[in-house]
mmCIF file of C-alpha atoms in Angstrom:
data_model
loop_
_atom_site.group_PDB
_atom_site.id
_atom_site.type_symbol
_atom_site.label_atom_id
_atom_site.label_comp_id
_atom_site.label_asym_id
_atom_site.label_seq_id
_atom_site.Cartn_x
_atom_site.Cartn_y
_atom_site.Cartn_z
ATOM 1 C CA MET A 777 -15.444 77.749 62.011
ATOM 2 C CA MET A 778 -14.739 79.144 65.478
ATOM 3 C CA ALA A 779 -16.615 77.714 68.431
ATOM 4 C CA GLY A 780 -19.494 79.878 69.618
ATOM 5 C CA ILE A 781 -20.362 81.242 66.161
ATOM 6 C CA GLY A 782 -23.692 80.216 64.620
ATOM 7 C CA PHE A 783 -25.311 77.007 65.857
ATOM 8 C CA THR A 784 -23.909 74.076 67.805
ATOM 9 C CA PHE A 785 -24.643 70.353 67.663
ATOM 10 C CA TYR A 786 -23.811 66.937 69.078
ATOM 11 C CA GLU A 787 -23.751 63.949 66.715
ATOM 12 C CA PHE A 788 -24.538 60.521 68.212
ATOM 13 C CA PHE A 789 -24.117 57.205 66.365
ATOM 14 C CA ALA A 790 -22.004 59.407 64.128
ATOM 15 C CA GLY A 791 -20.510 56.775 61.814
ATOM 16 C CA GLY A 792 -18.268 58.567 59.343
ATOM 17 C CA GLY A 793 -19.760 61.980 60.119
ATOM 18 C CA MET A 794 -22.332 62.254 57.340
ATOM 19 C CA VAL A 795 -24.569 64.476 59.441
ATOM 20 C CA ARG A 796 -21.578 66.707 59.959
ATOM 21 C CA ALA A 797 -21.030 66.721 56.188
ATOM 22 C CA GLY A 798 -24.622 67.877 55.742
ATOM 23 C CA LEU A 799 -24.245 70.666 58.310
ATOM 24 C CA ASP A 800 -20.821 71.742 57.077
ATOM 25 C CA ASN A 801 -21.810 75.093 55.566
ATOM 26 C CA GLY A 802 -20.120 77.478 58.000
ATOM 27 C CA ASN A 803 -23.169 77.922 60.244
ATOM 28 C CA TRP A 804 -22.670 74.897 62.477
ATOM 29 C CA ASP A 805 -20.069 74.007 65.070
ATOM 30 C CA CYS A 806 -19.762 70.361 66.169
ATOM 31 C CA LEU A 807 -19.131 70.222 69.915
ATOM 32 C CA PHE A 808 -19.256 66.448 70.381
ATOM 33 C CA ALA A 809 -19.467 63.247 68.332
ATOM 34 C CA ASN A 810 -19.844 59.644 69.429
ATOM 35 C CA ASP A 811 -19.829 56.176 67.923
ATOM 36 C CA PHE A 812 -19.074 52.701 69.238
ATOM 37 C CA ASP A 813 -17.640 51.183 66.034
ATOM 38 C CA ARG A 814 -13.825 51.531 65.981
ATOM 39 C CA LYS A 815 -13.588 51.345 62.192
ATOM 40 C CA LYS A 816 -16.168 54.081 61.768
ATOM 41 C CA CYS A 817 -14.386 56.190 64.363
ATOM 42 C CA GLU A 818 -11.192 55.871 62.334
ATOM 43 C CA SER A 819 -13.023 57.199 59.275
ATOM 44 C CA TYR A 820 -14.565 60.009 61.295
ATOM 45 C CA THR A 821 -11.124 61.001 62.544
ATOM 46 C CA ARG A 822 -9.611 60.950 59.043
ATOM 47 C CA ASN A 823 -12.291 63.322 57.794
ATOM 48 C CA TRP A 824 -13.027 65.550 60.776
ATOM 49 C CA GLY A 825 -10.210 65.083 63.277
ATOM 50 C CA SER A 826 -10.462 63.613 66.753
ATOM 51 C CA ASP A 827 -11.005 66.751 68.841
ATOM 52 C CA THR A 828 -14.743 66.216 69.346
ATOM 53 C CA LEU A 829 -14.981 62.426 68.935
ATOM 54 C CA VAL A 830 -15.457 59.944 71.769
ATOM 55 C CA CYS A 831 -15.342 56.338 70.554
ATOM 56 C CA ASP A 832 -17.295 54.447 73.218
ATOM 57 C CA ASP A 833 -20.630 52.834 74.002
ATOM 58 C CA VAL A 834 -23.304 55.501 74.404
ATOM 59 C CA ALA A 835 -24.354 53.745 77.625
ATOM 60 C CA ALA A 836 -20.943 54.546 79.124
ATOM 61 C CA LEU A 837 -21.240 58.298 78.543
ATOM 62 C CA GLN A 838 -22.013 60.793 81.302
ATOM 63 C CA THR A 839 -23.172 64.393 81.067
ATOM 64 C CA PHE A 840 -19.680 65.615 81.987
ATOM 65 C CA ASP A 841 -18.454 64.054 78.723
ATOM 66 C CA LEU A 842 -20.615 66.520 76.785
ATOM 67 C CA PRO A 843 -19.190 70.045 76.555
ATOM 68 C CA SER A 844 -21.229 73.241 76.797
ATOM 69 C CA ARG A 845 -24.817 73.129 75.459
ATOM 70 C CA ALA A 846 -25.888 72.107 71.967
ATOM 71 C CA ASN A 847 -28.634 73.763 69.966
ATOM 72 C CA LEU A 848 -29.179 70.484 68.129
ATOM 73 C CA VAL A 849 -28.647 66.853 69.111
ATOM 74 C CA TRP A 850 -28.794 64.380 66.238
ATOM 75 C CA ALA A 851 -28.958 60.611 66.701
ATOM 76 C CA SER A 852 -29.043 58.079 63.846
ATOM 77 C CA PHE A 853 -29.429 55.116 66.183
ATOM 78 C CA PRO A 854 -29.030 51.582 64.738
ATOM 79 C CA CYS A 855 -31.819 50.326 62.493
ATOM 80 C CA GLN A 856 -31.200 46.558 62.433
ATOM 81 C CA ASP A 857 -33.980 45.634 64.880
ATOM 82 C CA LEU A 858 -36.463 48.094 63.353
ATOM 83 C CA SER A 859 -35.846 47.258 59.706
ATOM 84 C CA LEU A 860 -38.448 45.209 57.848
ATOM 85 C CA ALA A 861 -35.560 42.905 56.891
ATOM 86 C CA GLY A 862 -34.459 42.532 60.512
ATOM 87 C CA GLY A 863 -35.470 40.134 63.232
ATOM 88 C CA GLY A 864 -38.308 42.253 64.608
ATOM 89 C CA ALA A 865 -36.830 42.879 68.059
ATOM 90 C CA GLY A 866 -37.553 46.604 67.763
ATOM 91 C CA LEU A 867 -36.484 48.916 70.577
ATOM 92 C CA GLY A 868 -35.968 45.823 72.725
ATOM 93 C CA GLY A 869 -33.169 44.582 70.465
ATOM 94 C CA ASP A 870 -29.467 44.771 71.181
ATOM 95 C CA ARG A 871 -28.813 47.275 68.381
ATOM 96 C CA SER A 872 -31.878 49.511 68.046
ATOM 97 C CA GLY A 873 -32.323 49.278 71.807
ATOM 98 C CA THR A 874 -29.371 51.648 72.175
ATOM 99 C CA PHE A 875 -32.033 54.337 71.822
ATOM 100 C CA TRP A 876 -32.766 53.949 75.536
ATOM 101 C CA PRO A 877 -29.310 54.705 76.981
ATOM 102 C CA PHE A 878 -29.069 57.587 74.516
ATOM 103 C CA TRP A 879 -32.354 59.005 75.761
ATOM 104 C CA ARG A 880 -31.372 58.526 79.390
ATOM 105 C CA LEU A 881 -28.308 60.629 78.623
ATOM 106 C CA MET A 882 -30.560 63.304 77.097
ATOM 107 C CA ASP A 883 -32.762 63.312 80.209
ATOM 108 C CA ALA A 884 -29.666 63.684 82.381
ATOM 109 C CA LEU A 885 -28.558 66.585 80.190
ATOM 110 C CA ILE A 886 -31.963 68.220 80.605
ATOM 111 C CA ALA A 887 -31.773 67.762 84.396
ATOM 112 C CA ASP A 888 -28.334 69.399 84.230
ATOM 113 C CA GLY A 889 -29.915 72.538 82.759
ATOM 114 C CA ARG A 890 -28.455 71.960 79.289
ATOM 115 C CA ALA A 891 -31.486 70.806 77.335
ATOM 116 C CA PRO A 892 -30.859 71.016 73.576
ATOM 117 C CA ASP A 893 -33.264 73.224 71.641
ATOM 118 C CA ILE A 894 -33.840 70.530 69.025
ATOM 119 C CA LEU A 895 -33.611 66.739 69.175
ATOM 120 C CA ALA A 896 -33.556 64.909 65.837
ATOM 121 C CA LEU A 897 -33.661 61.142 65.306
ATOM 122 C CA GLU A 898 -33.137 59.274 62.034
ATOM 123 C CA ASN A 899 -34.029 55.679 61.270
ATOM 124 C CA VAL A 900 -35.698 53.364 58.756
ATOM 125 C CA SER A 901 -39.361 53.772 57.894
ATOM 126 C CA GLY A 902 -39.980 50.354 59.454
ATOM 127 C CA THR A 903 -39.845 52.176 62.797
ATOM 128 C CA LEU A 904 -43.417 53.294 62.109
ATOM 129 C CA THR A 905 -44.788 49.744 62.010
ATOM 130 C CA SER A 906 -42.415 47.957 64.388
ATOM 131 C CA HIS A 907 -44.439 46.065 67.003
ATOM 132 C CA GLY A 908 -47.670 47.396 65.561
ATOM 133 C CA GLY A 909 -46.550 51.013 65.996
ATOM 134 C CA LYS A 910 -45.648 50.599 69.681
ATOM 135 C CA ASP A 911 -41.973 51.419 69.134
ATOM 136 C CA PHE A 912 -42.823 54.668 67.352
ATOM 137 C CA GLU A 913 -45.259 55.470 70.140
ATOM 138 C CA ALA A 914 -42.510 54.869 72.714
ATOM 139 C CA ILE A 915 -40.209 57.272 70.886
ATOM 140 C CA CYS A 916 -42.874 59.979 70.709
ATOM 141 C CA GLN A 917 -43.753 59.496 74.389
ATOM 142 C CA SER A 918 -40.079 59.927 75.272
ATOM 143 C CA PHE A 919 -40.068 63.326 73.552
ATOM 144 C CA VAL A 920 -43.240 64.472 75.280
ATOM 145 C CA LYS A 921 -42.213 63.258 78.746
ATOM 146 C CA SER A 922 -38.913 65.104 78.371
ATOM 147 C CA GLY A 923 -40.644 68.392 77.526
ATOM 148 C CA TYR A 924 -40.551 68.413 73.729
ATOM 149 C CA ARG A 925 -43.166 68.945 71.068
ATOM 150 C CA VAL A 926 -42.592 66.410 68.320
ATOM 151 C CA GLY A 927 -43.295 65.735 64.666
ATOM 152 C CA ALA A 928 -41.941 63.446 61.973
ATOM 153 C CA VAL A 929 -41.365 63.336 58.232
ATOM 154 C CA VAL A 930 -40.341 60.638 55.783
ATOM 155 C CA VAL A 931 -37.809 61.839 53.219
ATOM 156 C CA ASP A 932 -36.546 59.833 50.253
ATOM 157 C CA ALA A 933 -32.969 60.667 49.309
ATOM 158 C CA ALA A 934 -34.010 60.247 45.653
ATOM 159 C CA LEU A 935 -35.218 63.862 45.827
ATOM 160 C CA PHE A 936 -31.586 64.936 46.179
ATOM 161 C CA VAL A 937 -29.380 62.189 44.746
ATOM 162 C CA PRO A 938 -30.111 59.246 42.389
ATOM 163 C CA HIS A 939 -30.516 56.864 45.321
ATOM 164 C CA SER A 940 -33.748 55.319 46.588
ATOM 165 C CA ARG A 941 -33.444 55.684 50.366
ATOM 166 C CA PRO A 942 -36.582 56.666 52.296
ATOM 167 C CA ARG A 943 -35.905 57.425 55.942
ATOM 168 C CA LEU A 944 -37.910 58.550 58.962
ATOM 169 C CA PHE A 945 -36.861 61.758 60.727
ATOM 170 C CA VAL A 946 -38.391 62.530 64.115
ATOM 171 C CA VAL A 947 -37.782 66.130 65.177
ATOM 172 C CA GLY A 948 -38.659 67.561 68.580
ATOM 173 C CA VAL A 949 -38.411 71.141 69.871
ATOM 174 C CA ARG A 950 -37.969 72.094 73.491
ATOM 175 C CA GLU A 951 -40.512 74.238 75.312
ATOM 176 C CA GLY A 952 -39.458 77.861 74.855
ATOM 177 C CA VAL A 953 -38.133 77.381 71.329
ATOM 178 C CA ALA A 954 -39.921 79.787 68.977
ATOM 179 C CA ILE A 955 -41.700 77.969 66.162
ATOM 180 C CA PRO A 956 -42.296 80.100 63.043
ATOM 181 C CA ARG A 957 -45.803 79.540 61.693
ATOM 182 C CA GLY A 958 -44.461 78.909 58.207
ATOM 183 C CA ILE A 959 -42.873 75.592 59.149
ATOM 184 C CA ILE A 960 -45.990 74.051 60.711
ATOM 185 C CA GLY A 961 -48.887 72.746 58.650
ATOM 186 C CA ASP A 962 -52.520 72.336 59.641
ATOM 187 C CA GLY A 963 -52.264 68.633 58.910
ATOM 188 C CA ALA A 964 -50.355 65.970 57.043
ATOM 189 C CA SER A 965 -48.899 66.562 53.588
ATOM 190 C CA ALA A 966 -48.796 63.905 50.889
ATOM 191 C CA GLN A 967 -45.087 64.353 50.217
ATOM 192 C CA TRP A 968 -43.639 64.271 53.744
ATOM 193 C CA HIS A 969 -46.285 62.329 55.668
ATOM 194 C CA PRO A 970 -47.054 59.078 53.817
ATOM 195 C CA LYS A 971 -49.809 56.692 54.822
ATOM 196 C CA ALA A 972 -47.581 54.674 57.183
ATOM 197 C CA LEU A 973 -46.731 57.828 59.135
ATOM 198 C CA ARG A 974 -50.344 59.002 59.245
ATOM 199 C CA THR A 975 -51.418 55.574 60.472
ATOM 200 C CA ALA A 976 -48.700 55.615 63.149
ATOM 201 C CA TYR A 977 -49.891 59.064 64.242
ATOM 202 C CA ASP A 978 -53.514 57.857 64.454
ATOM 203 C CA ARG A 979 -52.388 55.136 66.871
ATOM 204 C CA LEU A 980 -50.685 57.590 69.233
ATOM 205 C CA PRO A 981 -52.356 58.282 72.580
ATOM 206 C CA SER A 982 -54.009 61.683 72.943
ATOM 207 C CA ALA A 983 -51.239 62.823 75.313
ATOM 208 C CA CYS A 984 -48.800 62.552 72.396
ATOM 209 C CA LYS A 985 -51.154 64.013 69.803
ATOM 210 C CA ASP A 986 -51.567 67.108 71.973
ATOM 211 C CA PHE A 987 -47.861 67.827 71.496
ATOM 212 C CA TRP A 988 -47.647 66.767 67.830
ATOM 213 C CA LEU A 989 -46.410 69.059 65.037
ATOM 214 C CA TRP A 990 -46.998 68.549 61.326
ATOM 215 C CA TRP A 991 -43.733 69.881 59.963
ATOM 216 C CA ARG A 992 -44.059 71.840 56.728
ATOM 217 C CA ILE A 993 -41.029 71.543 54.452
ATOM 218 C CA ALA A 994 -40.594 73.085 51.027
ATOM 219 C CA PRO A 995 -39.642 70.592 48.320
ATOM 220 C CA PRO A 996 -36.040 70.789 47.096
ATOM 221 C CA ALA A 997 -35.148 72.028 43.650
ATOM 222 C CA LEU A 998 -35.338 69.261 41.071
ATOM 223 C CA SER A 999 -32.022 67.463 40.760
ATOM 224 C CA ASP A 1000 -30.586 66.844 37.294
ATOM 225 C CA ILE A 1001 -27.977 64.347 38.547
ATOM 226 C CA ARG A 1002 -28.364 60.942 36.924
ATOM 227 C CA PHE A 1003 -27.005 57.731 38.376
ATOM 228 C CA ALA A 1004 -25.064 57.266 35.147
ATOM 229 C CA ASP A 1005 -23.280 60.558 35.882
ATOM 230 C CA LEU A 1006 -21.790 59.089 39.074
ATOM 231 C CA ILE A 1007 -20.262 55.970 37.520
ATOM 232 C CA GLU A 1008 -16.481 55.601 37.433
ATOM 233 C CA GLU A 1009 -14.913 54.340 34.203
ATOM 234 C CA THR A 1010 -11.764 53.130 35.956
ATOM 235 C CA PRO A 1011 -12.648 52.475 39.607
ATOM 236 C CA VAL A 1012 -9.910 51.713 42.107
ATOM 237 C CA SER A 1013 -11.909 49.703 44.652
ATOM 238 C CA VAL A 1014 -13.411 47.141 42.238
ATOM 239 C CA LYS A 1015 -12.699 45.486 38.886
ATOM 240 C CA TRP A 1016 -14.970 45.005 35.906
ATOM 241 C CA HIS A 1017 -16.295 41.464 35.574
ATOM 242 C CA SER A 1018 -15.039 39.175 32.854
ATOM 243 C CA GLU A 1019 -17.376 38.454 29.949
ATOM 244 C CA ILE A 1020 -18.078 35.025 31.435
ATOM 245 C CA GLU A 1021 -19.010 36.548 34.811
ATOM 246 C CA THR A 1022 -21.357 39.025 33.134
ATOM 247 C CA GLN A 1023 -23.029 36.274 31.122
ATOM 248 C CA LYS A 1024 -23.521 34.247 34.294
ATOM 249 C CA LEU A 1025 -25.225 37.256 35.863
ATOM 250 C CA LEU A 1026 -27.521 37.608 32.849
ATOM 251 C CA SER A 1027 -28.353 33.904 33.043
ATOM 252 C CA MET A 1028 -29.705 34.467 36.560
ATOM 253 C CA MET A 1029 -32.309 36.929 35.272
ATOM 254 C CA SER A 1030 -35.977 36.133 34.748
ATOM 255 C CA THR A 1031 -37.607 36.740 31.378
ATOM 256 C CA ILE A 1032 -38.925 40.080 32.618
ATOM 257 C CA ASN A 1033 -35.507 41.267 33.764
ATOM 258 C CA LEU A 1034 -33.786 40.106 30.575
ATOM 259 C CA ALA A 1035 -36.360 42.111 28.640
ATOM 260 C CA LYS A 1036 -35.226 45.212 30.541
ATOM 261 C CA VAL A 1037 -31.652 44.575 29.373
ATOM 262 C CA HIS A 1038 -32.742 44.087 25.760
ATOM 263 C CA TYR A 1039 -34.763 47.300 25.903
ATOM 264 C CA ALA A 1040 -31.710 49.150 27.233
ATOM 265 C CA GLN A 1041 -29.662 47.785 24.321
ATOM 266 C CA ARG A 1042 -32.164 49.208 21.843
ATOM 267 C CA ALA A 1043 -32.329 52.605 23.576
ATOM 268 C CA GLY A 1044 -29.470 54.040 21.535
ATOM 269 C CA LEU A 1045 -27.654 55.560 24.510
ATOM 270 C CA LYS A 1046 -25.498 54.393 27.373
ATOM 271 C CA MET A 1047 -27.640 53.133 30.244
ATOM 272 C CA VAL A 1048 -26.641 52.072 33.736
ATOM 273 C CA GLY A 1049 -28.742 49.684 35.761
ATOM 274 C CA THR A 1050 -28.375 48.349 39.281
ATOM 275 C CA ILE A 1051 -28.732 44.716 40.294
ATOM 276 C CA TYR A 1052 -29.526 42.989 43.557
ATOM 277 C CA LYS A 1053 -29.492 39.212 43.869
ATOM 278 C CA ARG A 1054 -32.611 37.888 45.542
ATOM 279 C CA THR A 1055 -34.058 34.492 46.359
ATOM 280 C CA ARG A 1056 -37.294 33.811 44.463
ATOM 281 C CA HIS A 1057 -39.529 30.821 43.726
ATOM 282 C CA ASP A 1058 -39.514 29.424 40.196
ATOM 283 C CA ALA A 1059 -42.482 27.940 38.321
ATOM 284 C CA LEU A 1060 -42.082 24.681 40.253
ATOM 285 C CA GLY A 1061 -42.054 26.459 43.590
ATOM 286 C CA GLN A 1062 -38.350 25.855 44.160
ATOM 287 C CA LYS A 1063 -36.115 28.584 45.557
ATOM 288 C CA VAL A 1064 -33.655 30.038 43.048
ATOM 289 C CA GLN A 1065 -31.341 33.017 43.140
ATOM 290 C CA ARG A 1066 -32.328 35.730 40.700
ATOM 291 C CA ALA A 1067 -30.523 38.825 39.493
ATOM 292 C CA GLU A 1068 -33.046 41.673 39.386
ATOM 293 C CA VAL A 1069 -32.147 44.825 37.464
ATOM 294 C CA ARG A 1070 -33.601 48.333 37.372
ATOM 295 C CA PHE A 1071 -32.911 50.988 34.713
ATOM 296 C CA ASP A 1072 -34.764 53.948 36.198
ATOM 297 C CA ASP A 1073 -31.463 55.837 36.687
ATOM 298 C CA ILE A 1074 -31.826 55.531 40.455
ATOM 299 C CA ALA A 1075 -29.651 53.216 42.541
ATOM 300 C CA GLY A 1076 -31.299 50.789 44.908
ATOM 301 C CA CYS A 1077 -30.995 51.524 48.609
ATOM 302 C CA LEU A 1078 -27.470 50.937 49.881
ATOM 303 C CA ARG A 1079 -27.330 48.425 52.699
ATOM 304 C CA THR A 1080 -24.607 47.144 54.956
ATOM 305 C CA PRO A 1081 -22.859 44.111 53.399
ATOM 306 C CA GLY A 1082 -24.160 41.214 55.459
ATOM 307 C CA GLY A 1083 -23.495 38.848 52.542
ATOM 308 C CA GLY A 1084 -22.665 38.814 48.848
ATOM 309 C CA SER A 1085 -26.290 39.284 47.782
ATOM 310 C CA SER A 1086 -26.566 42.571 49.662
ATOM 311 C CA ARG A 1087 -23.852 44.258 47.612
ATOM 312 C CA GLN A 1088 -25.204 46.231 44.722
ATOM 313 C CA THR A 1089 -23.973 45.367 41.227
ATOM 314 C CA ILE A 1090 -24.112 47.744 38.299
ATOM 315 C CA LEU A 1091 -24.819 46.796 34.694
ATOM 316 C CA VAL A 1092 -23.620 49.186 31.981
ATOM 317 C CA VAL A 1093 -25.362 48.728 28.640
ATOM 318 C CA ASP A 1094 -24.088 50.557 25.557
ATOM 319 C CA GLY A 1095 -25.590 48.993 22.462
ATOM 320 C CA ASN A 1096 -24.319 45.434 22.157
ATOM 321 C CA THR A 1097 -21.734 46.018 24.871
ATOM 322 C CA VAL A 1098 -22.837 44.852 28.315
ATOM 323 C CA LYS A 1099 -20.457 45.162 31.293
ATOM 324 C CA SER A 1100 -20.947 44.490 34.983
ATOM 325 C CA ARG A 1101 -19.172 44.872 38.308
ATOM 326 C CA LEU A 1102 -19.809 45.645 41.942
ATOM 327 C CA ILE A 1103 -20.626 49.248 42.662
ATOM 328 C CA SER A 1104 -17.437 51.061 43.685
ATOM 329 C CA THR A 1105 -16.942 52.596 47.110
ATOM 330 C CA ARG A 1106 -16.556 56.075 45.623
ATOM 331 C CA GLU A 1107 -19.851 55.619 43.820
ATOM 332 C CA THR A 1108 -21.547 54.711 47.105
ATOM 333 C CA ALA A 1109 -20.092 57.870 48.656
ATOM 334 C CA ARG A 1110 -21.477 59.924 45.788
ATOM 335 C CA LEU A 1111 -24.891 58.330 46.311
ATOM 336 C CA MET A 1112 -24.727 59.498 49.934
ATOM 337 C CA GLY A 1113 -24.013 63.042 48.749
ATOM 338 C CA LEU A 1114 -20.480 63.096 50.165
ATOM 339 C CA PRO A 1115 -17.807 65.335 48.608
ATOM 340 C CA GLU A 1116 -15.128 63.905 46.340
ATOM 341 C CA ASP A 1117 -12.418 64.561 48.926
ATOM 342 C CA TYR A 1118 -14.203 62.503 51.579
ATOM 343 C CA CYS A 1119 -11.723 59.844 52.754
ATOM 344 C CA LEU A 1120 -13.031 56.275 52.540
ATOM 345 C CA PRO A 1121 -11.522 53.136 54.078
ATOM 346 C CA GLU A 1122 -9.320 51.202 51.671
ATOM 347 C CA ASN A 1123 -11.058 47.920 52.507
ATOM 348 C CA TYR A 1124 -14.123 47.489 50.266
ATOM 349 C CA ASN A 1125 -16.437 45.979 52.881
ATOM 350 C CA GLU A 1126 -15.498 48.604 55.461
ATOM 351 C CA ALA A 1127 -16.177 51.435 53.016
ATOM 352 C CA TYR A 1128 -19.465 49.887 51.860
ATOM 353 C CA HIS A 1129 -20.529 49.380 55.474
ATOM 354 C CA LEU A 1130 -19.651 52.975 56.311
ATOM 355 C CA THR A 1131 -21.699 54.472 53.488
ATOM 356 C CA GLY A 1132 -24.522 51.920 53.560
ATOM 357 C CA ASP A 1133 -25.078 52.588 57.255
ATOM 358 C CA GLY A 1134 -25.110 56.380 56.989
ATOM 359 C CA VAL A 1135 -27.490 59.262 56.380
ATOM 360 C CA VAL A 1136 -27.557 61.142 53.062
ATOM 361 C CA ALA A 1137 -25.811 64.470 53.604
ATOM 362 C CA PRO A 1138 -28.024 66.653 51.324
ATOM 363 C CA VAL A 1139 -31.107 65.461 53.221
ATOM 364 C CA VAL A 1140 -29.534 66.714 56.450
ATOM 365 C CA ARG A 1141 -28.705 70.008 54.729
ATOM 366 C CA HIS A 1142 -32.318 70.427 53.603
ATOM 367 C CA LEU A 1143 -33.724 69.699 57.059
ATOM 368 C CA ALA A 1144 -31.300 72.224 58.515
ATOM 369 C CA GLU A 1145 -32.396 74.898 56.050
ATOM 370 C CA GLN A 1146 -36.096 74.147 56.346
ATOM 371 C CA LEU A 1147 -36.448 73.348 60.065
ATOM 372 C CA PHE A 1148 -33.413 73.627 62.318
ATOM 373 C CA GLU A 1149 -32.087 77.016 61.258
ATOM 374 C CA PRO A 1150 -35.485 78.789 61.101
ATOM 375 C CA LEU A 1151 -36.326 77.443 64.575
ATOM 376 C CA LEU A 1152 -33.020 78.542 66.072
ATOM 377 C CA GLN A 1153 -33.003 81.912 64.313
ATOM 378 C CA ALA A 1154 -36.505 82.679 65.575
ATOM 379 C CA THR A 1155 -35.529 81.690 69.118
ATOM 380 C CA LYS A 1156 -32.345 83.770 68.963
ATOM 381 C CA TRP A 1157 -34.367 86.784 67.771
ATOM 382 C CA ARG A 1158 -36.990 86.305 70.503
ATOM 383 C CA ARG A 1159 -34.302 86.132 73.208
ATOM 384 C CA ALA A 1160 -32.580 89.205 71.799
ATOM 385 C CA VAL A 1161 -35.722 91.374 72.033
ATOM 386 C CA ALA A 1162 -36.910 89.949 75.372
#
């Protein structure tokens, strides 16, 4: 697509460009992308080229590094310090704390007369409860102080792909951006504003609530894609386990989890389950490693591979035949809604890290259709008739 046609965006903490994949429908032009991780930048370049990418610390960027003016700025800033599985450092941590230099850059852009129409942040749902809600409050206050009305939604990728991945999306609109009435609700909705978000909103100071928006989003069409449909018979990135390795995995299961396997064997059709290894206490109170399986045709949330137990294993049950292996890198890409021609790193851990640390592309597409594009189209129409 030619520059200047449709809508423009910057993509911060871009990873492998999964936001760009979600916006890649001919209506959006990427003006700038940034990430600090060299390996991720290599993947971004392989898939999107290097014309718009700057591989550097966001704290080192200046407004002159950012070309033109973007309608949308997206930032999927690191989640490690906000995650419920993290150390609890929150926005004061080394990783999630990169929010602050990013926002300082946005304020400098605003002072330069190039305020983006829309600012969108993505992170884990743990952001809502981090430090008793204070980190979420700090994010919302940043929007308001910078001249933006703000709202948030929690979207589970399972609505689009067979992948359990709930994420928080905070979306702010600049003063002067036309807001169609159809995309604002009178209050919270059960689907997009779960209890944790409503509680976080209740804790906000009145100065933030005065600028709050309850985004109204239509539900997506029901997906008929099953996790079993995404499984490779002959994967390149991984090998099937030996029979001994599979039996060892089964031996690590509790009675309840073994019962799930036996039920799958009696189902009369091929079933694919996903396994995570977790540390549990046995009947004597001693810590043991357990293999926990689910057969709901939805993959568990992909995570970055910090250790062997964080890699997802699949279990394929077809009658008396039971096979297992690590999930393949192409399968993880499919769970993130990436196209088949998306280029992945050859190294397994690098590819798993890339996908496990990304944003699901169809979720981005839905937010664009439901929020970003209606907002920008309404503003463009208002400016045209002014």
